[in-house]
Coordinates of N, CA and C in Angstrom, one line a residue:
M1422 N -10.4 -1.0 -10.9 CA -11.6 -2.2 -10.4 C -11.4 -3.2 -9.8
G1423 N -10.4 -3.9 -10.9 CA -9.5 -5.1 -10.2 C -8.9 -5.1 -8.2
L1424 N -8.7 -3.8 -8.2 CA -8.5 -3.7 -6.1 C -9.7 -3.4 -5.4
A1425 N -10.6 -2.8 -6.3 CA -12.0 -3.0 -5.6 C -12.6 -4.1 -5.6
T1426 N -12.7 -4.8 -6.5 CA -13.7 -6.3 -6.4 C -12.0 -7.2 -5.8
G1427 N -11.2 -7.3 -5.6 CA -10.3 -8.1 -5.1 C -11.0 -7.7 -3.5
D1428 N -10.5 -6.6 -3.3 CA -10.5 -6.0 -1.5 C -12.4 -6.5 -1.2
A1429 N -13.0 -6.2 -2.2 CA -14.3 -6.5 -1.4 C -14.6 -8.1 -1.4
L1430 N -14.0 -8.8 -2.3 CA -13.8 -10.0 -2.3 C -12.6 -11.0 -1.1
G1431 N -12.2 -10.3 -0.3 CA -11.2 -10.3 0.9 C -12.0 -10.2 2.0
A1432 N -12.7 -9.5 1.8 CA -13.0 -8.4 3.2 C -13.9 -9.2 4.4
G1433 N -14.5 -9.8 3.9 CA -15.4 -11.1 4.9 C -14.0 -11.8 5.5
Y1434 N -13.3 -11.7 4.9 CA -12.2 -12.5 5.3 C -11.3 -12.4 6.5
E1435 N -11.1 -10.7 6.1 CA -9.3 -10.8 6.9 C -10.0 -10.8 8.2
F1436 N -8.4 -11.2 8.2 CA -8.3 -12.1 10.0 C -8.0 -13.3 9.9
Q1437 N -8.5 -13.7 9.6 CA -9.5 -15.3 9.8 C -7.3 -15.8 8.9
S1438 N -7.5 -16.9 9.5 CA -6.5 -17.5 10.1 C -5.9 -18.3 9.0
N1439 N -7.7 -19.4 8.4 CA -7.8 -20.2 7.4 C -9.0 -20.4 6.5
P1440 N -9.0 -18.9 6.0 CA -9.9 -18.8 4.9 C -10.0 -20.2 3.7
P1441 N -10.8 -19.7 2.9 CA -11.7 -20.3 2.3 C -10.6 -20.4 1.4
S1442 N -10.4 -21.4 0.5 CA -9.0 -21.2 -0.9 C -10.6 -20.7 -2.0
R1443 N -11.8 -21.3 -1.6 CA -12.5 -20.0 -3.2 C -13.6 -19.3 -2.5
P1444 N -13.3 -18.5 -1.7 CA -13.9 -17.2 -0.8 C -15.1 -16.7 -2.2
E1445 N -16.8 -16.4 -1.1 CA -17.3 -16.4 -2.0 C -17.4 -14.2 -1.4
M1446 N -18.4 -13.2 -2.5 CA -18.8 -11.7 -2.2 C -19.7 -12.2 -1.3
V1447 N -18.8 -12.3 -0.2 CA -20.5 -12.4 0.8 C -19.7 -11.5 2.5
G1448 N -19.3 -10.4 2.3 CA -19.4 -9.8 3.2 C -19.2 -9.8 4.7
G1449 N -19.7 -9.1 5.6 CA -19.4 -9.7 7.3 C -18.0 -9.3 7.7
G1450 N -17.4 -10.3 7.9 CA -16.5 -10.3 8.7 C -16.2 -9.7 10.1
S1451 N -15.2 -8.8 11.0 CA -14.7 -8.0 11.7 C -15.1 -7.1 11.6
F1452 N -16.1 -6.3 10.6 CA -16.2 -4.9 10.6 C -18.0 -4.6 10.1
G1453 N -18.1 -5.4 9.9 CA -19.8 -6.2 9.3 C -19.9 -5.8 7.9
W1454 N -18.5 -5.9 7.7 CA -19.0 -5.0 5.8 C -20.4 -6.0 4.9
E1455 N -20.9 -5.2 4.3 CA -22.3 -5.7 2.9 C -21.4 -6.2 2.0
P1456 N -21.9 -7.2 1.9 CA -21.0 -8.3 0.5 C -21.2 -7.3 -0.8
G1457 N -20.1 -7.0 -1.3 CA -19.3 -5.9 -2.4 C -18.9 -5.1 -1.7
E1458 N -18.9 -4.6 -0.6 CA -18.6 -3.8 0.3 C -17.3 -3.9 0.0
W1459 N -16.2 -2.3 -0.2 CA -14.4 -2.5 0.2 C -14.3 -2.2 1.5
T1460 N -12.7 -2.0 2.2 CA -12.7 -2.2 3.0 C -11.6 -0.5 2.7
D1461 N -11.0 0.1 4.1 CA -10.5 0.9 4.3 C -9.1 1.0 3.5
D1462 N -8.8 -0.2 2.4 CA -7.5 0.0 1.4 C -8.3 1.1 0.4
T1463 N -9.0 0.0 0.0 CA -10.1 0.6 -1.6 C -10.1 2.0 -1.5
Q1464 N -10.5 2.8 0.1 CA -11.2 4.1 0.5 C -9.9 5.3 -0.2
M1465 N -9.1 4.6 0.5 CA -7.9 4.9 0.7 C -7.2 5.7 -0.7
A1466 N -7.6 5.1 -1.4 CA -6.4 4.2 -3.0 C -7.1 5.1 -4.1
L1467 N -8.8 5.4 -3.4 CA -10.1 6.5 -4.1 C -9.6 7.5 -4.2
C1468 N -9.4 8.1 -2.2 CA -8.4 9.6 -2.6 C -7.9 9.5 -3.3
I1469 N -6.8 9.3 -3.4 CA -5.3 9.0 -4.1 C -6.0 9.4 -5.6
A1470 N -7.1 8.3 -6.2 CA -7.3 8.2 -7.2 C -7.7 9.3 -8.2
E1471 N -9.0 10.1 -6.8 CA -9.8 11.7 -6.9 C -8.7 13.0 -7.5
V1472 N -7.6 12.7 -6.6 CA -6.4 13.9 -6.6 C -5.7 13.8 -8.1
T1473 N -4.6 12.4 -7.8 CA -4.4 11.3 -9.8 C -4.8 11.7 -10.8
Q1474 N -5.8 10.9 -10.8 CA -7.5 11.7 -12.2 C -7.0 13.2 -13.1
T1475 N -6.3 13.8 -12.0 CA -6.4 15.4 -12.6 C -5.1 15.3 -13.4
G1476 N -4.4 15.0 -13.1 CA -2.8 14.4 -13.7 C -1.8 15.4 -12.6
S1477 N -2.7 15.4 -11.7 CA -1.8 15.5 -10.5 C -1.3 14.8 -9.5
S1478 N 0.2 14.5 -8.7 CA 0.3 13.9 -7.5 C 0.5 14.4 -6.3
D1479 N 0.6 15.9 -5.8 CA 0.3 16.4 -5.1 C -0.1 16.2 -3.8
P1480 N 1.3 15.3 -3.0 CA 1.1 15.3 -1.4 C 0.0 15.7 -1.0
E1481 N 0.4 16.9 -1.0 CA -0.5 18.2 0.3 C -2.4 17.8 -0.1
A1482 N -2.7 17.7 -1.8 CA -4.4 17.8 -1.9 C -4.0 16.4 -1.5
I1483 N -4.0 15.1 -2.0 CA -3.6 13.5 -1.8 C -4.1 13.6 -0.2
G1484 N -3.0 14.3 0.8 CA -3.0 14.3 2.4 C -4.5 14.6 2.4
E1485 N -5.2 15.7 2.0 CA -6.2 16.4 2.5 C -7.6 15.7 2.5
R1486 N -7.4 14.6 1.5 CA -8.5 13.2 0.5 C -8.8 12.7 1.9
F1487 N -7.4 12.2 2.6 CA -6.9 11.6 3.6 C -7.9 11.9 5.1
L1488 N -7.3 12.7 5.3 CA -8.3 14.0 6.5 C -9.8 13.7 6.2
E1489 N -10.1 14.4 5.0 CA -11.6 14.1 5.1 C -11.9 12.8 5.1
W1490 N -11.1 12.1 4.6 CA -11.8 10.4 4.4 C -12.5 10.3 6.4
Y1491 N -10.9 10.6 7.0 CA -10.8 9.9 8.1 C -12.0 10.5 8.5
R1492 N -11.6 12.0 9.0 CA -12.8 12.2 9.5 C -14.6 12.1 9.3
S1493 N -14.4 11.0 8.0 CA -15.7 11.0 7.7 C -16.6 9.7 9.0
G1494 N -15.5 9.0 10.0 CA -15.8 7.8 10.3 C -16.1 6.4 9.6
P1495 N -14.7 6.5 9.3 CA -14.9 5.4 8.3 C -14.7 4.0 9.2
K1496 N -15.6 2.4 8.9 CA -15.5 1.5 9.9 C -14.4 1.4 10.0
D1497 N -13.5 0.9 9.2 CA -12.1 0.3 9.8 C -11.1 1.6 9.6
V1498 N -9.7 1.4 10.0 CA -8.8 2.3 9.5 C -7.3 1.9 10.3
G1499 N -6.1 1.6 9.1 CA -5.4 0.8 10.1 C -4.3 1.6 10.8
V1500 N -3.6 1.0 12.2 CA -3.4 1.0 13.3 C -2.0 2.8 13.1
Q1501 N -1.4 2.7 12.0 CA -0.4 3.3 12.0 C -1.0 4.7 11.4
T1502 N -2.2 4.0 10.4 CA -2.7 5.6 9.6 C -3.6 5.8 10.4
A1503 N -4.5 5.5 10.9 CA -5.0 6.0 12.1 C -4.7 6.7 13.6
A1504 N -2.8 6.2 13.4 CA -2.3 7.4 14.5 C -2.0 9.1 13.9
V1505 N -1.3 8.4 12.9 CA -0.8 9.9 12.1 C -2.4 10.6 11.5
L1506 N -3.3 10.5 11.2 CA -4.2 11.4 10.5 C -4.9 11.8 11.9
G1507 N -5.7 10.7 12.8 CA -5.7 11.5 14.0 C -5.0 12.5 15.1
A1508 N -3.4 13.0 14.8 CA -3.1 13.7 15.1 C -2.9 15.1 14.3
A1509 N -3.1 14.8 13.1 CA -3.3 15.5 12.3 C -4.0 16.8 12.1
R1510 N -3.4 18.2 12.4 CA -4.2 19.4 12.3 C -5.2 19.7 10.7
E1511 N -3.7 19.3 10.0 CA -3.7 20.2 8.0 C -3.1 18.7 7.4
P1512 N -3.3 19.0 6.4 CA -2.4 18.0 5.7 C -0.6 18.3 5.2
G1513 N -0.3 19.4 5.7 CA 0.8 19.6 5.8 C 2.0 19.0 7.5
D1514 N 1.0 18.8 8.2 CA 1.2 18.1 9.0 C 1.8 16.3 8.6
L1515 N 1.5 15.8 7.8 CA 0.7 13.9 8.3 C 2.6 13.7 7.6
A1516 N 3.1 14.5 7.0 CA 4.5 13.3 6.5 C 5.7 13.4 7.9
R1517 N 5.0 14.7 8.3 CA 6.0 15.2 9.8 C 5.4 14.0 10.7
L1518 N 4.0 14.0 10.9 CA 3.4 13.1 11.8 C 3.9 11.1 12.0
A1519 N 4.4 11.1 10.6 CA 4.6 9.6 10.7 C 6.5 9.3 10.7
R1520 N 7.0 10.2 10.3 CA 8.6 10.5 10.3 C 9.1 10.5 11.8
A1521 N 8.3 11.2 12.1 CA 8.3 11.4 14.0 C 7.9 9.8 14.5
R1522 N 6.4 8.9 14.5 CA 5.9 8.4 14.6 C 7.9 6.6 14.6
F1523 N 8.5 6.5 13.4 CA 9.7 6.2 13.1 C 10.1 6.4 13.6
E1524 N 10.5 7.6 14.0 CA 12.0 7.9 14.6 C 11.8 7.1 16.4
A1525 N 10.1 7.1 16.7 CA 10.2 7.0 18.1 C 9.9 5.5 18.2
R1526 N 10.2 4.6 16.9 CA 9.3 3.3 16.9 C 9.4 2.4 15.8
P1527 N 10.9 3.1 15.6 CA 11.2 1.9 14.6 C 11.2 0.8 13.8
H1528 N 11.3 0.0 15.1 CA 11.2 -1.8 15.0 C 9.5 -1.5 14.6
N1529 N 8.4 -0.9 14.9 CA 7.4 -1.3 14.3 C 6.2 0.0 14.1
S1530 N 6.5 0.4 12.6 CA 6.2 1.0 12.1 C 6.5 1.1 10.4
A1531 N 6.4 -0.9 10.0 CA 7.0 -0.7 8.8 C 5.2 -1.7 8.3
G1532 N 4.2 -1.0 8.6 CA 2.8 -1.8 8.5 C 2.6 -1.4 7.0
N1533 N 1.3 -2.4 6.2 CA 1.3 -2.6 5.1 C 0.1 -1.1 4.7
G1534 N -0.2 -0.7 5.0 CA -0.9 0.6 5.0 C -0.8 1.1 3.4
S1535 N 0.1 1.8 3.5 CA 0.8 2.5 2.3 C 0.9 1.7 0.8
L1536 N 0.8 0.6 1.7 CA 1.1 0.0 0.4 C -0.3 -0.4 -0.6
M1537 N -0.9 -1.3 0.7 CA -2.2 -1.3 0.2 C -3.3 -0.7 -0.7
R1538 N -3.1 0.2 -0.8 CA -3.6 1.9 -1.3 C -3.1 2.4 -2.2
C1539 N -2.0 2.1 -2.8 CA -0.5 2.7 -4.1 C -1.2 2.2 -5.5
G1540 N -1.9 1.8 -5.5 CA -2.9 1.1 -6.9 C -2.3 2.2 -7.7
P1541 N -3.3 2.9 -7.3 CA -3.2 4.4 -8.6 C -2.5 5.3 -8.7
V1542 N -1.7 5.1 -8.3 CA 0.0 5.8 -8.3 C 0.8 5.1 -9.7
A1543 N 0.3 4.2 -9.5 CA 1.5 3.3 -10.9 C 0.7 4.1 -11.9
L1544 N -1.0 4.5 -12.2 CA -0.8 4.8 -13.1 C -0.8 6.0 -13.6
L1545 N 0.1 6.7 -12.7 CA -0.1 8.2 -12.7 C 1.2 8.1 -14.1
H1546 N 2.2 8.0 -14.5 CA 3.5 8.2 -14.6 C 3.7 7.7 -15.9
P1547 N 3.1 7.3 -16.2 CA 3.4 5.8 -17.8 C 4.8 5.7 -18.6
G1548 N 5.8 5.0 -18.7 CA 7.3 5.4 -18.7 C 8.3 6.0 -18.1
D1549 N 7.7 6.7 -17.4 CA 8.6 7.3 -16.4 C 8.7 7.1 -14.9
D1550 N 9.5 5.7 -15.1 CA 10.1 5.2 -13.1 C 10.4 5.8 -12.6
Q1551 N 11.4 7.4 -13.1 CA 11.5 8.2 -11.6 C 11.1 8.7 -11.1
A1552 N 9.6 9.4 -11.7 CA 8.9 10.1 -11.4 C 7.5 9.5 -10.9
L1553 N 7.3 7.9 -11.2 CA 6.6 7.2 -10.3 C 7.4 6.8 -9.2
A1554 N 8.5 6.4 -8.9 CA 9.5 6.1 -7.6 C 8.7 7.1 -6.5
E1555 N 9.3 8.9 -7.6 CA 9.2 10.0 -5.9 C 7.5 9.7 -6.0
S1556 N 7.0 10.1 -6.7 CA 5.5 10.0 -6.4 C 5.4 8.7 -5.4
S1557 N 5.6 7.7 -5.9 CA 5.2 6.3 -4.5 C 5.9 7.1 -3.9
R1558 N 6.8 7.6 -3.0 CA 7.6 7.9 -1.8 C 6.9 8.4 -1.0
A1559 N 6.4 9.5 -1.7 CA 6.1 11.0 -1.4 C 4.8 10.4 -0.5
I1560 N 3.9 9.8 -1.6 CA 2.1 9.6 -1.4 C 2.6 8.2 0.1
S1561 N 3.1 7.6 0.0 CA 3.7 6.5 1.5 C 4.0 7.4 2.5
D1562 N 5.9 8.8 2.6 CA 5.4 8.9 3.3 C 4.8 9.9 4.5
L1563 N 2.7 9.8 3.8 CA 2.0 10.9 4.2 C 1.8 9.8 5.9
T1564 N 1.9 9.1 5.8 CA 0.9 8.0 6.6 C 2.0 7.3 7.4
H1565 N 3.2 6.7 6.3 CA 4.1 6.1 7.1 C 5.5 6.1 6.7
G1566 N 6.3 6.6 7.8 CA 7.5 7.2 7.9 C 8.8 6.2 8.1
D1567 N 8.6 4.7 8.2 CA 9.6 4.1 7.8 C 9.7 3.5 6.1
P1568 N 11.6 4.1 5.9 CA 11.5 3.8 4.0 C 11.5 2.3 3.8
L1569 N 11.2 0.8 4.6 CA 10.8 0.5 3.9 C 9.1 -0.1 3.2
T1570 N 8.0 1.3 3.7 CA 7.2 1.0 3.4 C 6.9 1.9 1.7
G1571 N 7.5 3.1 1.9 CA 8.3 4.1 0.8 C 8.9 2.9 -0.6
E1572 N 9.8 2.4 -0.2 CA 10.2 1.5 -0.8 C 9.8 0.0 -1.2
A1573 N 9.1 -0.1 -1.0 CA 7.5 -1.5 -1.3 C 6.8 -0.9 -1.5
C1574 N 6.2 0.4 -2.1 CA 5.6 0.8 -2.4 C 5.9 1.4 -4.1
V1575 N 7.4 1.4 -3.8 CA 8.0 1.7 -5.2 C 8.0 0.6 -6.0
L1576 N 8.4 -0.6 -5.7 CA 8.4 -2.0 -6.6 C 6.7 -2.2 -6.8
W1577 N 6.0 -1.9 -6.0 CA 5.1 -2.0 -6.3 C 4.0 -1.4 -7.6
C1578 N 3.9 -0.1 -6.9 CA 3.8 0.3 -8.2 C 4.8 0.4 -10.3
V1579 N 5.8 -0.1 -9.7 CA 6.2 -0.1 -11.3 C 5.7 -1.7 -11.6
A1580 N 5.7 -2.7 -10.4 CA 5.5 -3.9 -11.0 C 4.0 -3.7 -11.8
I1581 N 3.2 -2.9 -11.0 CA 1.9 -2.5 -11.5 C 1.4 -1.7 -12.9
E1582 N 2.5 -1.0 -13.0 CA 3.0 0.2 -14.3 C 3.1 -0.8 -15.4
R1583 N 3.7 -2.0 -14.8 CA 4.3 -2.9 -16.6 C 3.2 -3.6 -16.6
A1584 N 2.8 -4.7 -15.7 CA 1.9 -5.7 -16.3 C 0.1 -4.0 -17.2
V1585 N 0.5 -3.2 -16.8 CA -1.1 -2.4 -17.4 C -0.2 -1.8 -18.8
R1586 N 1.4 -1.6 -18.7 CA 1.3 -0.8 -20.1 C 1.8 -2.4 -20.6
E1587 N 2.7 -3.1 -20.3 CA 2.8 -4.7 -20.7 C 3.1 -5.2 -21.4
E1588 N 1.6 -5.7 -20.4 CA 1.0 -6.8 -19.8 C 2.2 -8.2 -19.6
R1589 N 3.0 -7.8 -18.9 CA 4.0 -9.0 -18.4 C 3.4 -8.7 -16.4
L1590 N 4.1 -9.5 -16.5 CA 4.3 -9.5 -14.7 C 6.0 -9.7 -13.4
D1591 N 6.3 -9.8 -14.3 CA 7.6 -9.5 -13.5 C 8.1 -8.0 -13.5
G1592 N 7.8 -7.1 -14.0 CA 8.2 -6.2 -14.3 C 8.9 -5.4 -12.2
I1593 N 8.6 -6.2 -11.3 CA 8.6 -5.4 -10.2 C 10.0 -5.6 -9.8
H1594 N 11.3 -6.2 -10.8 CA 12.9 -6.4 -11.1 C 13.3 -5.4 -11.0
E1595 N 12.5 -4.8 -12.0 CA 12.8 -3.9 -12.3 C 12.7 -2.5 -11.6
G1596 N 12.1 -2.4 -10.8 CA 11.8 -1.1 -9.5 C 13.2 -1.2 -8.2
L1597 N 13.8 -1.8 -8.5 CA 15.0 -2.2 -7.7 C 15.5 -1.6 -8.2
A1598 N 16.5 -1.1 -9.1 CA 17.3 -0.2 -9.6 C 16.8 1.7 -8.6
L1599 N 15.6 1.6 -8.8 CA 15.1 2.7 -8.2 C 15.3 2.8 -6.7
L1600 N 15.8 2.5 -5.8 CA 16.1 1.8 -4.8 C 17.1 2.0 -4.6
P1601 N 17.1 3.1 -3.2 CA 19.1 3.3 -2.1 C 19.8 1.6 -2.4
A1602 N 20.8 2.6 -2.9 CA 21.6 1.0 -3.4 C 21.8 0.2 -2.2
A1603 N 21.8 0.6 -0.9 CA 21.6 0.3 0.4 C 20.8 -1.1 0.2
S1604 N 19.7 -0.4 -0.3 CA 18.4 -1.8 -0.1 C 18.2 -2.7 -1.3
R1605 N 19.1 -2.8 -2.4 CA 19.0 -3.8 -3.3 C 18.5 -4.7 -3.3
D1606 N 19.7 -5.3 -1.7 CA 20.3 -6.8 -2.7 C 19.0 -7.3 -1.8
R1607 N 18.5 -6.5 -0.3 CA 17.7 -7.5 0.2 C 16.4 -7.8 0.0
W1608 N 16.0 -6.5 -0.9 CA 14.7 -6.4 -1.6 C 14.7 -7.6 -2.6
A1609 N 15.7 -7.8 -3.7 CA 15.8 -9.0 -4.8 C 15.7 -9.9 -3.5
S1610 N 16.4 -10.5 -2.7 CA 16.1 -11.4 -1.5 C 14.7 -12.0 -1.2
W1611 N 13.9 -10.4 -0.7 CA 13.2 -11.0 -0.7 C 12.1 -11.1 -1.8
I1612 N 12.4 -10.9 -2.8 CA 11.5 -10.9 -3.8 C 11.8 -12.6 -4.2
Q1613 N 13.1 -12.9 -4.5 CA 13.3 -14.3 -4.5 C 12.3 -14.7 -3.8
E1614 N 12.1 -14.9 -2.7 CA 11.4 -16.0 -1.6 C 10.3 -15.6 -2.0
A1615 N 9.8 -14.7 -2.3 CA 8.6 -14.9 -3.2 C 8.2 -15.8 -4.4
E1616 N 9.1 -15.6 -5.1 CA 8.6 -16.5 -6.8 C 9.1 -18.0 -6.0
S1617 N 8.8 -18.4 -4.8 CA 9.6 -19.9 -4.6 C 8.9 -20.7 -3.8
E1618 N 8.0 -19.8 -3.0 CA 7.4 -20.2 -1.5 C 5.4 -19.7 -2.5
P1619 N 4.6 -20.2 -2.0 CA 3.2 -20.1 -1.9 C 3.2 -19.0 -1.6
P1620 N 1.9 -18.4 -1.9 CA 1.8 -16.9 -0.8 C 1.0 -17.2 0.5
R1621 N 0.7 -17.9 0.9 CA 0.9 -18.6 2.1 C 1.4 -18.4 3.6
S1622 N 3.2 -18.4 2.8 CA 4.2 -18.5 3.5 C 4.3 -17.6 4.1
F1623 N 3.4 -16.4 3.8 CA 4.1 -14.7 4.0 C 3.1 -14.1 5.0
K1624 N 3.6 -14.8 6.2 CA 3.2 -14.1 7.4 C 3.9 -13.2 8.5
P1625 N 4.0 -12.7 9.3 CA 1.6 -11.7 9.3 C 2.4 -11.2 7.7
N1626 N 1.2 -10.2 6.9 CA 1.2 -10.1 6.4 C 0.8 -8.4 6.6
G1627 N 0.5 -8.2 7.7 CA 0.4 -7.4 8.2 C 1.6 -5.9 8.6
F1628 N 3.2 -6.5 8.1 CA 4.3 -6.0 8.2 C 4.0 -5.8 6.4
V1629 N 5.0 -4.8 5.9 CA 4.4 -4.3 4.7 C 5.7 -5.2 3.7
V1630 N 7.1 -5.8 4.3 CA 7.4 -7.1 3.2 C 6.6 -8.1 2.7
K1631 N 6.3 -9.1 4.1 CA 5.6 -9.9 3.9 C 4.5 -9.1 2.8
A1632 N 3.3 -9.1 3.2 CA 2.7 -8.1 1.8 C 3.0 -8.5 0.7
L1633 N 4.1 -7.5 0.6 CA 4.3 -7.1 -0.7 C 4.7 -8.8 -1.8
Q1634 N 5.0 -9.3 -0.5 CA 5.8 -11.3 -1.3 C 4.6 -11.3 -1.8
A1635 N 3.5 -11.5 -0.4 CA 2.5 -12.4 -0.5 C 1.9 -12.0 -2.0
A1636 N 2.0 -11.0 -2.2 CA 1.1 -10.4 -3.4 C 1.8 -10.6 -5.0
H1637 N 2.5 -10.5 -4.5 CA 4.0 -11.0 -5.9 C 3.6 -12.6 -5.9
A1638 N 4.1 -13.2 -4.9 CA 4.6 -14.6 -4.7 C 2.1 -15.5 -5.4
A1639 N 1.3 -14.6 -5.2 CA 0.1 -14.7 -6.1 C -0.2 -14.3 -7.5

């Protein structure tokens, strides 16, 4: 509910360089959203939730829902997500296509799309960080092949899990232990930056690292 409400609140202001400090639920924006209508981020999160509410995190089942959603003609789809979903014939193609896109464009494949939708994954494995990390990466990998995107999802899902289960907002630090050893120091530095700078500092937040930093800073 929080994800959908926040998304709908911001939908009309997306891509603005100077959005208001006190947004209202007005809709509009680049895609003509209705007041209260959420964007592709929540639409894809709902695809995940429809599967995970059954207790399953099967990437192929989630991929099937992603494809059904994409083929329904949504108003907006992220560039990387659209490239992968548009090229796939079946769910089993997705992770391979995402990985191939990253290999072909290693410096332009770390968009924030899989991070923006990952909230429901955080609720799937309460108290089991390893299972949470594995599910976060696997679901991110369906459309985003850059390891940075999967790592961001792990960190954010751990942060949400701690906020929901333990009512605290510092759980993101505990996600570092679930990342590859070679990635921990740089993510620790990025998290420290997010805790010392205001949210507006982190631009362009289409990049998954900046998106995570902006959210944590907020």
